[in-house]
Each structure stands twice: as C-alpha cells, then as structure tokens.
Short mmCIF file of C-alpha atoms and ligand atoms in Angstrom, two decimals:
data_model
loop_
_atom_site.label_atom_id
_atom_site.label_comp_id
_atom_site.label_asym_id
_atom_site.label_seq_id
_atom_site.Cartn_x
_atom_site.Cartn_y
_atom_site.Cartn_z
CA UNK A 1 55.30 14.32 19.69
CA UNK A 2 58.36 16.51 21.15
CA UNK A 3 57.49 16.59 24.87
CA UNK A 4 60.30 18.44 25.82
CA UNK A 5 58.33 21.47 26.58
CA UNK A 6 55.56 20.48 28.80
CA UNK A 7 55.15 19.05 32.50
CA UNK A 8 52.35 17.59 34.06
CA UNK A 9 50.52 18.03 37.03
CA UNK A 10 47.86 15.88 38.36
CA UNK A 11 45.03 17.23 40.50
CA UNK A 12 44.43 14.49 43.25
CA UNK A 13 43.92 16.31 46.19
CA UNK A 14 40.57 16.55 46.49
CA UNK A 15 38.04 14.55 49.27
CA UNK A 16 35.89 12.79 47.31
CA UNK A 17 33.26 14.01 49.23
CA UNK A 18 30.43 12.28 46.67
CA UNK A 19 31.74 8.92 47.01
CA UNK A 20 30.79 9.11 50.72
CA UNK A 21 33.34 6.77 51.68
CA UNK A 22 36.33 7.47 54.08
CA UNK A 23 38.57 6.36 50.91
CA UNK A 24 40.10 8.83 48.31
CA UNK A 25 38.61 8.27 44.94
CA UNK A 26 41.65 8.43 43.31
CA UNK A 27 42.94 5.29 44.96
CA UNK A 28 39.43 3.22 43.81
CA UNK A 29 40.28 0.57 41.65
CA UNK A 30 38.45 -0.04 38.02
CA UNK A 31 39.26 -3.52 36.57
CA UNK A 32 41.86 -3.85 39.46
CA UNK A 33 43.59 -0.88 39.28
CA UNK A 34 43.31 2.25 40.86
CA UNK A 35 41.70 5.10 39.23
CA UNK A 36 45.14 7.69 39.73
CA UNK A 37 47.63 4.97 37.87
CA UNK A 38 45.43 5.33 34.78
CA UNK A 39 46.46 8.42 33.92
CA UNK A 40 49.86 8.38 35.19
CA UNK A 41 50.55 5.40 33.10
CA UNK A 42 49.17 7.82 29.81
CA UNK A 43 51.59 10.35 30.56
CA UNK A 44 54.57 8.10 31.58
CA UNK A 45 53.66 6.47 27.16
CA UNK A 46 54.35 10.00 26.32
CA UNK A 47 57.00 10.28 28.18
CA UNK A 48 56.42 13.81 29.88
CA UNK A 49 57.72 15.13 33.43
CA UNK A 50 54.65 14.40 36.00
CA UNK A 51 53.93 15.91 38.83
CA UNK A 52 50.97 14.91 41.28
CA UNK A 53 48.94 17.51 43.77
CA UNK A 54 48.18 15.57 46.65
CA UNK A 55 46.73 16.35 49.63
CA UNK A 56 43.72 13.77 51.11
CA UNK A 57 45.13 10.70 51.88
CA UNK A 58 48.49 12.15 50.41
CA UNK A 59 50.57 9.14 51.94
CA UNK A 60 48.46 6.26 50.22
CA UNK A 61 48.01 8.24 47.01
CA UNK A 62 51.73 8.72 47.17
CA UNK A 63 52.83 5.17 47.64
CA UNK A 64 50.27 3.98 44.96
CA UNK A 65 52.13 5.84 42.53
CA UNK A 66 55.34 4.98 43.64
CA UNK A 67 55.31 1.80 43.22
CA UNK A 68 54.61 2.05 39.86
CA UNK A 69 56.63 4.83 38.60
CA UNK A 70 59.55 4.92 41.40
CA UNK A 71 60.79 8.44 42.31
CA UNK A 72 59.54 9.63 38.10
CA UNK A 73 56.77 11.14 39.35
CA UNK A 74 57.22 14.44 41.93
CA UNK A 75 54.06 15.27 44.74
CA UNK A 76 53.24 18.72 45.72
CA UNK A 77 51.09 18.86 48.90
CA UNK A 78 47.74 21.15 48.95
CA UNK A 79 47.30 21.17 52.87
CA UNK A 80 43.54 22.11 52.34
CA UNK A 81 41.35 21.75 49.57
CA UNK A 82 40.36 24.91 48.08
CA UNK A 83 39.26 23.99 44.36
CA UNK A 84 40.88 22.56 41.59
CA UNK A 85 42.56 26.65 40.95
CA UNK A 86 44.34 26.47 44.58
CA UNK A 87 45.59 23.11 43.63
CA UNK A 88 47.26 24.54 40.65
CA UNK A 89 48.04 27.35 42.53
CA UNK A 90 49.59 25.46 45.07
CA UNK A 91 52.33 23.94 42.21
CA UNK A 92 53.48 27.50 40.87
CA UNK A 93 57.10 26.86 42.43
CA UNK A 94 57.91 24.09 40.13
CA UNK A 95 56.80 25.19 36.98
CA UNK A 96 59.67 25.64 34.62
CA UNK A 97 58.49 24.02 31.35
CA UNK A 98 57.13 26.71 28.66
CA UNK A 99 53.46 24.38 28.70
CA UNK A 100 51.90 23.64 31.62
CA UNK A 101 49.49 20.35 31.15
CA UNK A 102 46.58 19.98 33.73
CA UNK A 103 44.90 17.34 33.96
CA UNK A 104 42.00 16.38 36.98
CA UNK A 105 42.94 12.71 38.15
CA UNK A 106 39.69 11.14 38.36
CA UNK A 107 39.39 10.58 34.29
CA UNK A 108 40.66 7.15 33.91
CA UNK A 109 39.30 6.64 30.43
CA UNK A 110 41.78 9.04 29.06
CA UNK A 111 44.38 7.79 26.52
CA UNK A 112 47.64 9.20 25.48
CA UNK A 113 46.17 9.66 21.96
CA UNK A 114 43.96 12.24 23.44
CA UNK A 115 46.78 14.16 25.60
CA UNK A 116 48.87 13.92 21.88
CA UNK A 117 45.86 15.57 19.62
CA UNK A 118 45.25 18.32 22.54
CA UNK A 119 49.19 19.25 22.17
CA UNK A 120 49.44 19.04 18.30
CA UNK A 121 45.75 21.56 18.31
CA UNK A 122 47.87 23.56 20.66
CA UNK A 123 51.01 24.34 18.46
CA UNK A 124 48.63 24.42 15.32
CA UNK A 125 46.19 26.99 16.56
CA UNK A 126 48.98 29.14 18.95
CA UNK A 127 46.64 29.11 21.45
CA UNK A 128 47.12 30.36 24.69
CA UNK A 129 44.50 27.80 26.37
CA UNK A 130 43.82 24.34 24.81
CA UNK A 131 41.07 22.26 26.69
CA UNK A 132 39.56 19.03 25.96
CA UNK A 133 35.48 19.59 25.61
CA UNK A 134 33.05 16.52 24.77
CA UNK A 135 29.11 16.61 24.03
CA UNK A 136 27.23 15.48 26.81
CA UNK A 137 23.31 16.75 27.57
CA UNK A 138 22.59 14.68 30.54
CA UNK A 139 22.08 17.21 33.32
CA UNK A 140 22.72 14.52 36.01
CA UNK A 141 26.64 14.98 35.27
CA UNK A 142 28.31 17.74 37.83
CA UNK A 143 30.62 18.94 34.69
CA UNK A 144 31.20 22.47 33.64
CA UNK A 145 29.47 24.05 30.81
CA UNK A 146 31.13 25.43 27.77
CA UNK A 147 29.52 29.00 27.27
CA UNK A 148 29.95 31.69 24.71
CA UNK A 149 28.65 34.84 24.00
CA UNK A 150 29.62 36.79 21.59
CA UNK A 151 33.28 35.84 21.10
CA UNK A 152 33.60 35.11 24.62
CA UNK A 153 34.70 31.72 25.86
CA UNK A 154 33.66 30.94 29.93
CA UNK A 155 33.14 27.79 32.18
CA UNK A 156 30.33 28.08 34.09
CA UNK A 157 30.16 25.03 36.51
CA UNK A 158 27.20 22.65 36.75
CA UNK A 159 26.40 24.25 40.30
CA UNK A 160 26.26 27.68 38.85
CA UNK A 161 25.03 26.59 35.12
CA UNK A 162 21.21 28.41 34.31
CA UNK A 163 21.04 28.24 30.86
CA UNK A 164 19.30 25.71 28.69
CA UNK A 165 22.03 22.41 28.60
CA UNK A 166 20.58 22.01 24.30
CA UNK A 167 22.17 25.24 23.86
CA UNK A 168 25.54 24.61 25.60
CA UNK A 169 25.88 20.66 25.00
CA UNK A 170 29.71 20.73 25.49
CA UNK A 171 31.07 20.16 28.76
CA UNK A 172 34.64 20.75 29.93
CA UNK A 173 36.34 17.38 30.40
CA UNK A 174 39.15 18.48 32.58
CA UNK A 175 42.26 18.52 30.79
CA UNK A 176 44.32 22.13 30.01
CA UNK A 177 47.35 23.31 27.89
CA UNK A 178 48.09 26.39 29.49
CA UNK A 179 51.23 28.68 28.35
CA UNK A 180 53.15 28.96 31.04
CA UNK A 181 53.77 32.75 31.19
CA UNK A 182 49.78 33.28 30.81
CA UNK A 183 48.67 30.42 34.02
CA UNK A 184 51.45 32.31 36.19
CA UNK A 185 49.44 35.47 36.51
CA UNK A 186 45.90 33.92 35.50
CA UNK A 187 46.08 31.80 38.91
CA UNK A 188 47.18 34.83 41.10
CA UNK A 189 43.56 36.56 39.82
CA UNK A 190 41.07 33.23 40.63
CA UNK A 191 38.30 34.82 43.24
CA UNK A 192 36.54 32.65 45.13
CA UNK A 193 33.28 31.33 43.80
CA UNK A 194 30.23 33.01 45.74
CA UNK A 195 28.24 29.13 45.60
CA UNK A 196 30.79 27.01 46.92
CA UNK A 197 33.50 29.26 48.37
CA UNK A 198 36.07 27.30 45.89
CA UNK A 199 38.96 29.03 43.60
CA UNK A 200 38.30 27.46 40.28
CA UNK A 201 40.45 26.72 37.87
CA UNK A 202 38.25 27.20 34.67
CA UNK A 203 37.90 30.48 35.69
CA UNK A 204 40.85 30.81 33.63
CA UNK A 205 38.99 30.51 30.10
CA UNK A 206 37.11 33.33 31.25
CA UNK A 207 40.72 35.45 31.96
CA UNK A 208 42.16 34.32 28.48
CA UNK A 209 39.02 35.12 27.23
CA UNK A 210 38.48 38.34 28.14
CA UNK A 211 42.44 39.57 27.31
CA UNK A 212 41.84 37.96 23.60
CA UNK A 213 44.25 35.34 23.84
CA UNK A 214 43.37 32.23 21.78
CA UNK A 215 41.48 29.56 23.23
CA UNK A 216 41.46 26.37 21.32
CA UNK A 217 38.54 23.59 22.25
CA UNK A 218 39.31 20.27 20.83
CA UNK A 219 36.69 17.83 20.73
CA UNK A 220 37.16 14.35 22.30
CA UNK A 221 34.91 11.58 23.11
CA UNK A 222 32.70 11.56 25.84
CA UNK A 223 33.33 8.14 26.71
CA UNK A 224 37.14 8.80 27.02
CA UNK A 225 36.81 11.63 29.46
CA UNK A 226 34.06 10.82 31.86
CA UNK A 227 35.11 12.41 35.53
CA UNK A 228 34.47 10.04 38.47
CA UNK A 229 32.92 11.25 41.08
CA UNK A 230 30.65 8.56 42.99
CA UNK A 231 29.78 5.12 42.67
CA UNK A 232 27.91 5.38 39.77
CA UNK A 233 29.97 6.66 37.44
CA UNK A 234 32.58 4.84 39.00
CA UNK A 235 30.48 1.37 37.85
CA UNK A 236 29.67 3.08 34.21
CA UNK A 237 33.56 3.86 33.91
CA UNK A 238 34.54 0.25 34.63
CA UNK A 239 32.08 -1.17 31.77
CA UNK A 240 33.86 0.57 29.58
CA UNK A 241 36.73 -0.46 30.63
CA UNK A 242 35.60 -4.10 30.57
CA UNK A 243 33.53 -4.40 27.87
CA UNK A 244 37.29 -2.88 26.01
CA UNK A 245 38.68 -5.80 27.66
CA UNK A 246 36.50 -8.17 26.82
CA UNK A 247 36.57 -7.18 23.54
CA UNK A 248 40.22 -7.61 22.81
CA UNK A 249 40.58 -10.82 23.90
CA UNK A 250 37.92 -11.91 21.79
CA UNK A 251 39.75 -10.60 19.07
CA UNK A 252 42.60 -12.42 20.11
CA UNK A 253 40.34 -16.00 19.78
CA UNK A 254 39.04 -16.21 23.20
CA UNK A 255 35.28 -17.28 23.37
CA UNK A 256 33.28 -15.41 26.09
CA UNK A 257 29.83 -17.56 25.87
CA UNK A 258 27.95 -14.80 28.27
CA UNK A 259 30.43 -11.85 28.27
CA UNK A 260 28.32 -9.25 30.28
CA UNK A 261 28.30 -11.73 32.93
CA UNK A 262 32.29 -11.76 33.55
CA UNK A 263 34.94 -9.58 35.00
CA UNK A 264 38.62 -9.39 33.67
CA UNK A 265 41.10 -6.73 35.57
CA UNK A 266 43.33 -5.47 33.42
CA UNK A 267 46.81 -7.39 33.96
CA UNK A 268 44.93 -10.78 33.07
CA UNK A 269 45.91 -12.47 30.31
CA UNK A 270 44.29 -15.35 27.75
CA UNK A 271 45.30 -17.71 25.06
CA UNK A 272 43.48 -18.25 22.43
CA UNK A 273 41.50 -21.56 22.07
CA UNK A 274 40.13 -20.84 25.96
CA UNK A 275 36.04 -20.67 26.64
CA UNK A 276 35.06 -18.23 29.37
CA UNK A 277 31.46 -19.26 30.50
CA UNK A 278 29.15 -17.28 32.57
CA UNK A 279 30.03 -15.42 35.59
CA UNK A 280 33.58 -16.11 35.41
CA UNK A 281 35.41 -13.83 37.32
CA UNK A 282 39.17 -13.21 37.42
CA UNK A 283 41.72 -11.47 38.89
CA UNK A 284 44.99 -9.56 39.33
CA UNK A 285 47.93 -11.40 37.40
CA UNK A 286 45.93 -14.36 35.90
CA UNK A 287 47.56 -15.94 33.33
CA UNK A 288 45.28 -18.29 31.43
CA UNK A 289 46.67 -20.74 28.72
CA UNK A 290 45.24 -21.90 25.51
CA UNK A 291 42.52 -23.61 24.55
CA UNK A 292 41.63 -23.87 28.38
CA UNK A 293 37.74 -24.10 29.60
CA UNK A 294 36.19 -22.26 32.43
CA UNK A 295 33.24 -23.08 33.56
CA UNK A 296 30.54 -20.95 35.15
CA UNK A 297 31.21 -18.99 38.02
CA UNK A 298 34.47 -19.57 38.56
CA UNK A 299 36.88 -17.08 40.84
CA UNK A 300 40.28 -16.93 39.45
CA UNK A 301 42.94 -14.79 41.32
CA UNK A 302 46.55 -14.58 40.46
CA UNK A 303 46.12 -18.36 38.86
CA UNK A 304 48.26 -19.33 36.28
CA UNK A 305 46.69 -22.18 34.25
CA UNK A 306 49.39 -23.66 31.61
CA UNK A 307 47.24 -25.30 28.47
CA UNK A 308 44.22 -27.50 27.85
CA UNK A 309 43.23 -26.94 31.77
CA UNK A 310 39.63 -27.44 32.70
CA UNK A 311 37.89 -25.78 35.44
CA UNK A 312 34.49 -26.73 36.16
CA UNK A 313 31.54 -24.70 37.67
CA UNK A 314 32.16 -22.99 41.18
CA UNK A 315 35.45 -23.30 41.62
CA UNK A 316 37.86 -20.71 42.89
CA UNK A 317 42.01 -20.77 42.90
CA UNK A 318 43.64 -18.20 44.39
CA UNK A 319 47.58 -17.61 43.81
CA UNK A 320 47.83 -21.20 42.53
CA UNK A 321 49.04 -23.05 39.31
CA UNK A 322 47.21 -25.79 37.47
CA UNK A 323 49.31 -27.15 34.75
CA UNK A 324 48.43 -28.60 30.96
CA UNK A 325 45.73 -31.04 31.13
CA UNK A 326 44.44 -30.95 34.64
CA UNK A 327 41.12 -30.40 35.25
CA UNK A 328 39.81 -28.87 38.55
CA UNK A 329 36.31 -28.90 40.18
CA UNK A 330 33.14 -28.13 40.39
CA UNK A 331 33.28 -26.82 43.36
CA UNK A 332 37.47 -27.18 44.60
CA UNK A 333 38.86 -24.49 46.11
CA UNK A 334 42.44 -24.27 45.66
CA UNK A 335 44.56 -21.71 47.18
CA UNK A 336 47.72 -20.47 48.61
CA UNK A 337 50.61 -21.69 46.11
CA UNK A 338 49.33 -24.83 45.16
CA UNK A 339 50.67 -26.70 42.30
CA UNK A 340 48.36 -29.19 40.15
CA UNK A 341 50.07 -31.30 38.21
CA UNK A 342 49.58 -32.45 34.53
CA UNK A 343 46.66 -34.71 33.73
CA UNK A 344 46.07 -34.50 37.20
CA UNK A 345 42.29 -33.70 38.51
CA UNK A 346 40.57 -32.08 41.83
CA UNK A 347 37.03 -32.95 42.00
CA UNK A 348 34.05 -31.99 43.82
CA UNK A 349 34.44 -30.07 47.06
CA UNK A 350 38.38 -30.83 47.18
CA UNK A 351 40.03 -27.90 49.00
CA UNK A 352 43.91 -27.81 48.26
CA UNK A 353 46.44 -25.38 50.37
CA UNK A 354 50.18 -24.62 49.81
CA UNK A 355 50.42 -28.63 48.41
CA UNK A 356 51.51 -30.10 45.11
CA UNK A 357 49.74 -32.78 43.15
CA UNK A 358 51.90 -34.78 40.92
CA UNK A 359 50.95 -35.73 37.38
CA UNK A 360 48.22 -37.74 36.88
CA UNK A 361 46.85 -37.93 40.75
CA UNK A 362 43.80 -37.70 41.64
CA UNK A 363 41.83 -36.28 44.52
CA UNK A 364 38.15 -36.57 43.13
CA UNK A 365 35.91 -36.02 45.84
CA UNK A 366 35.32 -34.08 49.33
CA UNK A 367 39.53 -33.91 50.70
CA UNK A 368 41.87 -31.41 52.50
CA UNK A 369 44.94 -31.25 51.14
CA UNK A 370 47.36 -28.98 53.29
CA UNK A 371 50.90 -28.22 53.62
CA UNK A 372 51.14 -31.74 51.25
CA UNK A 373 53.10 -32.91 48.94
CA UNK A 374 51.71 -35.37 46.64
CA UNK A 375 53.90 -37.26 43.95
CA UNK A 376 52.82 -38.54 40.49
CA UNK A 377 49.83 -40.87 39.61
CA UNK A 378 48.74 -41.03 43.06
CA UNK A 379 44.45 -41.63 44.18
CA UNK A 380 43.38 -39.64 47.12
CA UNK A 381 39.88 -41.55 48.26
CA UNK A 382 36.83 -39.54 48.79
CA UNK A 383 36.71 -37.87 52.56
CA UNK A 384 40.74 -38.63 53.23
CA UNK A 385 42.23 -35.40 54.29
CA UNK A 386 45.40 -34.38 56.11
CA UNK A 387 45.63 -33.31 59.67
CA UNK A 388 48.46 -30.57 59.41
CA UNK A 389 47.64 -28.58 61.94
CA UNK A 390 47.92 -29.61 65.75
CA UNK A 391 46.35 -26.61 67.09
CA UNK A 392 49.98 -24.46 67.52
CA UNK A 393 52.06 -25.82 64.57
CA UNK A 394 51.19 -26.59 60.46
CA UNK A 395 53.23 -29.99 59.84
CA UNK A 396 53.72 -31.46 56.12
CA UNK A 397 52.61 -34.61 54.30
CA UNK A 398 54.50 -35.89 51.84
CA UNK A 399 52.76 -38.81 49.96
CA UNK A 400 55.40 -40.15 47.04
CA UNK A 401 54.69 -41.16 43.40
CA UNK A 402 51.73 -44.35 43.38
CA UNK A 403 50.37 -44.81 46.33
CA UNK A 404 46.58 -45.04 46.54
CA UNK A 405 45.08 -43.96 49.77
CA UNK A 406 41.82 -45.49 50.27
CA UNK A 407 38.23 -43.59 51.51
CA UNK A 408 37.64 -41.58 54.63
CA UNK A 409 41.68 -41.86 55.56
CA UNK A 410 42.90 -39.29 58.24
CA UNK A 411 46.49 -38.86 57.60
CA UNK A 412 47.94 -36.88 60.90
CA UNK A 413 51.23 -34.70 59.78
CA UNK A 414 53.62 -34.55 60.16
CA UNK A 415 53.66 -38.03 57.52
CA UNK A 416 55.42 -40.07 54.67
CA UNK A 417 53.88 -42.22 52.87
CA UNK A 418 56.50 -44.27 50.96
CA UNK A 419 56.03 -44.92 47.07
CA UNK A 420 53.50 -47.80 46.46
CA UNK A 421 51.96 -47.95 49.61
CA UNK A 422 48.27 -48.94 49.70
CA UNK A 423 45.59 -47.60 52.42
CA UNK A 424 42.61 -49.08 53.73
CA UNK A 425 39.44 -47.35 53.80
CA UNK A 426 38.72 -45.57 56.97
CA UNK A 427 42.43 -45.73 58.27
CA UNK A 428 43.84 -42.75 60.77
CA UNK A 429 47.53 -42.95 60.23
C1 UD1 B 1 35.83 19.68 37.41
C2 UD1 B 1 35.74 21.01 36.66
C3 UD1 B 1 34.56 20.93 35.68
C4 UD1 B 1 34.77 19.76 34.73
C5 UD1 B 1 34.97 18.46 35.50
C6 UD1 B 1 35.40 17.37 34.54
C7 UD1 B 1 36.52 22.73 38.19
C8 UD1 B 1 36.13 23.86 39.08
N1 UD1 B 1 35.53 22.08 37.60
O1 UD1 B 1 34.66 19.56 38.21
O2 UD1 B 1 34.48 22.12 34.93
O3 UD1 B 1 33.68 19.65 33.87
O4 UD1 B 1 35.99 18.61 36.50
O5 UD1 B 1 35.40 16.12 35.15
O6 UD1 B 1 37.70 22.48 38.03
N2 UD1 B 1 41.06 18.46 43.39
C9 UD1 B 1 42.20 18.84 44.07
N3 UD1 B 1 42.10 19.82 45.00
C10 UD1 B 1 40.94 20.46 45.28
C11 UD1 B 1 39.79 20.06 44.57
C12 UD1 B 1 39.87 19.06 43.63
O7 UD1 B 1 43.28 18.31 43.84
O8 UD1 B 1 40.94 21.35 46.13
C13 UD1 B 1 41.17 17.36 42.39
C14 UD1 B 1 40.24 16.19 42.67
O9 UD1 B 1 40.89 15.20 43.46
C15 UD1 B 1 39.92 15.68 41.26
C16 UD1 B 1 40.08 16.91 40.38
O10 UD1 B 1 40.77 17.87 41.14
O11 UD1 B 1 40.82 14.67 40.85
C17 UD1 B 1 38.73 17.49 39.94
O12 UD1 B 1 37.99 17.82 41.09
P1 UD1 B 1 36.44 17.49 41.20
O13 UD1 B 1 35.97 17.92 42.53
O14 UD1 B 1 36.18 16.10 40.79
O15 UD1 B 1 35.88 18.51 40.09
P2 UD1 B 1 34.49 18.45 39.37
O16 UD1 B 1 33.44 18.93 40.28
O17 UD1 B 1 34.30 17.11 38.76
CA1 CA B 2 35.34 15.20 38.89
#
C-alpha cells in the first residue's frame, strides 16, 4: 500500500459524556492499554502521517500518545466540542496530503487490514468518499444509519434515525477517505443539527451525494469496528480483545483449563508447556516461561517467571522474578523487585519485599521477608520475619548461603547472619 498520499487525523476530542466518568474515554484502557493507542499503533503499521484532534483532557491524551510514538504523531486542539464535523473542521490548516483519512478514536478493534482494503476500494472505485459500513440491527447501538433513496447516499444518526433499522441494517462505523479538494469545501457547508445542536461530519455523504460524486461503502466486520461509548461496550470490546488473546496463546501451546475465567493485557507473554488455571489474572509486561503452572486465582503483574515455575492458588507477585524451578505459594505475596531463586520455594502466607532468595532456600510458611538478602540453600522457619523498619528508616538483612533459621525468629535489621549459622526457635536477634 503506497501511503504517500494520505494523512490521518484522529477525532479524540470529544467528553465522553456516556461514560459518566470525569475520565476521557479515549484514555480507558482495554487489556491494559488505552483505547486511543489502538488505533494509533494501526496507522503507525501502515506507516501514514497522523495527526490527533484533541481537546478534553488534551494534556493526558497528549502524553499517552507521546510516549508511544514520540513527536510522530502532531495534535490539533478543538477548544470546544462541537461534533465530530467541527473537529475536522478544526484541522483544515494542516491538510496537505491529496486523501484525507478520518477516523473516530474510540474504535479500538480496528486493524490496519481494514484501513488497507478501505484505501485499495478507494483508488479502485475513484470515489470521492470511501467509508467503512458494517451490519448491525441492534437498536441499542447510538451509530448512524446508512440510508438511500433513490441513488442517494445519507447518514442519518441514531438520534435522528425513524425508519425501520431491517430496512437500513448498515451502520456507519466511523472511518472516511475523503479527497482532499472535495472535504475542504464539504466542511465549510456542515449546519448544525436541529436535535443536538452538533456539526456532523457524516453530513458529508449527504453533500457528495447530492453533487454525484462517487461514494464507495466497503463492508467490514462488525466486530472490528464497534465505537465505545460507555461501560458496556467498553466490557464487550475487551472480550474480544481477550478472548483474541486467549486464543493465540493457545495456539502457541499454552493450556488455559477455564479460559473465560482469566485476563491477559496485551504485552503479556507465554511459553508453551505453561497451564493457566482459573481466574488467573495477569498483567502489564508479564513474561511467563515454559512449561510453568499457575494455579487458580493468581495476580501476576509485571512478573517474569523463567521455566518450570509453579505458582500455587492465591498468590500474587507484583514487579518480581521467580526463576526456573521455584515454586511460590498458595497464598505468598511477593512484590516490589524480589528475586526467587532456582529450586527455591515460598509457601503459605510468605510475603517477600525488595529481597532475594538464593537457590534452593526455603521460606515455607507465614514470614516477612523485607529489604533481605537471602543466599543459597538457606530454611527460613515458619513465623521468622525481619524487622527492617524502625519506624523512620528501612534497614537490610543479609542472611548468607546455609544457614537455617529456626521457628518464630525475629531478626531486627539492620543484620548478618554469617554462612552456616544455626538459629534457635523463638530467638529475637
Ligand atoms: C459517530 C458517528 C456515527 C457513527 C459512529 C461510529 C457522527 C456525527 N456520528 O457517532 O455516524 O455510526 O460514530 O462509532 O460523527 N469527537 C471529537 N470532537 C467532538 C465530538 C466527538 O473529537 O466535538 C470525537 C470523540 O472523542 C470520538 C469520535 O469523535 O472519538 C466520535 O464521537 P462520538 O461522540 O463517539 O460519536 P458517535 O455518537 O459514536
Ligand atoms: Ca462513538
């Protein structure tokens, strides 16, 4: 595909009044990402010059997509939002490119196959309009209704829509290829609409329309084109998304035993060989080895677990690493750059913070480890914990390689405990 000739421009402006949240909706996240970057990261495949209308909550939308795509992407402010036409309208100084692409920004389903088949329709047909439409006859949707009569072509929006939805079952899914020359004077001629005091944008089918320029519908998927605008939708989107997950890593030999029950975002990662139980949940960058086993319920955030790794039921690890062989819980919660080491193992209601555990140590049942540094084939009795906080200050504990420290020990940091030491039970030291 030769984008050379077309820019984009994003409409994500708009309130997101529906939602009824003090949040734009653009900037809600489906499998951990938010809804904007999905179809920033289409275009950016494609390769074609983006440019986003922003105007509620411009500065977080901004920085969102900044930090993805650096300074690649350009922002055009819409002070107030007057309809998806004054957005456009509100971009007219930096068109240059003969094609003007427009696509609404709360569509995160959309692929760059789509955007590709609605350009190649374009130059096929020499249309002056080319608009994505999908079939869709659940009135419950707020979408705009493809109508003709006679060999006229018009949007009429959901709020305005009369007619019977059987005999108009395409909607308008929000994406435009508009010839540049054509959108320069259609936008100048939007009126308001009389319902909602709003300059639309579809108007323009009506404009091209009536001047017998081509208009060329292409037909995509429902599923890939669903607009967001509330909570529900929002939830159906992110199935979608999920179950498409979920699906590839099963094709990549991952064994989901309950897979409606779990949640992937869409940076994690899984070798093949692993077992994902029920309710497992995890997030941002987890990285996930092979043939690893998580059991039920599990919380993983930003974890990296190297091969072979266990977790049992209930536990959660948070920006943490377990490496090959360990095996962790039920019920551990291990957090804040901890490191477990190979063969090593975190039992029952362990809770581990910023410490290592060497290979082949063992804290099995009800400890604190914190600010700790544990060396190889160590045994942390049931109920010892460290003491590394004094009330002002976190101190560190640094146990070396074979020492066994015995029940209920209360080890006050800051603390060494030399190689080979032994502990009694019940010992503060
Ligand atoms: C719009 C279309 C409708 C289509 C549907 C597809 C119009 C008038 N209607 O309706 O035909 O079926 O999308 O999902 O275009 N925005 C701005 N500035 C504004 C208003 C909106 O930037 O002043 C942005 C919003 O942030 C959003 C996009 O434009 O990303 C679409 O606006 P939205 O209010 O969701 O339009 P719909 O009512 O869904
Ligand atoms: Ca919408």
């Amino acid at each position: 595909m030769s984008v050379h000739n077309i820019q984009a421009l994003i409409l994500a402006a708009g309130k997101a009044k529906r939602f009824k949240t003090n949040t734009s909706k653009l900037l809600q996240k489906l499998c951990g990402q938010e809804m904007v970057l999905y179809i920033t990261k289409a275009l950016n495949e494609l390769n074609i010059e983006t440019a986003a209308i922003v105007g509620y909550q411009k500065e977080a939308v901004i920085d969102v997509i900044k930090q993805h795509h650096g300074e690649s992407v350009t922002f055009i402010t819409q002070e107030k939002q007057e309809g998806t036409g004054h957005a456009v309208l509100c971009s007219k100084h930096v068109w240059h490119k003969d094609l003007i692409l427009i696509l609404n920004g709360d569509m995160p389903l959309v692929t760059s196959k789509i955007i590709q088949q609605i350009y190649e329709k374009h130059r096929a047909t020499n249309a002056t309009i080319t608009l994505a439409v999908a079939h869709d006859t659940d009135p419950s949707g707020a979408y705009g209704r493809i109508v003709q009569t006679g060999n006229k072509l018009a949007i009429v929006e959901a709020k305005e829509f009369t007619g019977d939805i059987e005999d108009h079952p395409f909607i308008n899914a929000g994406i435009y290829l508009v010839q540049r020359e054509f959108l320069e004077t259609a936008i100048t001629t939007l009126n308001r609409s009389t319902v909602s005091n709003e300059f639309y944008l579809t108007d323009i089918v009506k404009i091209a329309s009536d001047a017998d320029k081509i208009i060329t519908p292409v037909i995509v998927p429902f599923d890939c084109v669903r607009g967001i605008n509330n909570f529900k939708e929002l939830w159906a989107a992110e199935q979608i998304l999920r179950s498409e997950l979920i699906n590839h890593w099963m094709l990549e030999g991952v064994r989901f035993t309950l897979p409606h029950t779990n949640h992937l975002d869409n940076s994690v990662t899984i070798g093949n060989g692993s077992i994902i139980q029920s309710g497992v949940q995890l997030f941002g960058n987890t990285h996930i080895g092979n043939n690893c086993h998580i059991h039920s319920f599990s919380v993983l955030n930003n974890a990296t677990l190297e091969d072979n790794v266990t977790v049992l039921p209930h536990t959660v690890i948070d920006n943490s690493i377990i490496k090959t062989d360990a095996l962790v819980g039920p019920y551990a919660h291990i957090h804040n750059n901890t490191i477990i080491g190979e063969h090593a193992t975190v039992g029952n209601f362990v809770e581990t913070k910023k410490s290592t555990l060497g290979a082949h140590s063992k804290a099995k049942h009800l400890s604190y480890l914190g600010d700790a540094s544990v060396g190889e084939q160590v045994n942390i009795g049931a109920g010892s914990i460290t003491c590394n906080y004094d009330g002002k200050n976190k101190h560190a504990t640094t146990i070396e390689d074979n020492v066994f420290i015995g029940s209920n020990n209360t080890l006050v940091a800051p603390i060494t405990i030399h190689s080979g030491a032994y502990t009694a039970a019940g010992s503060v030291i």
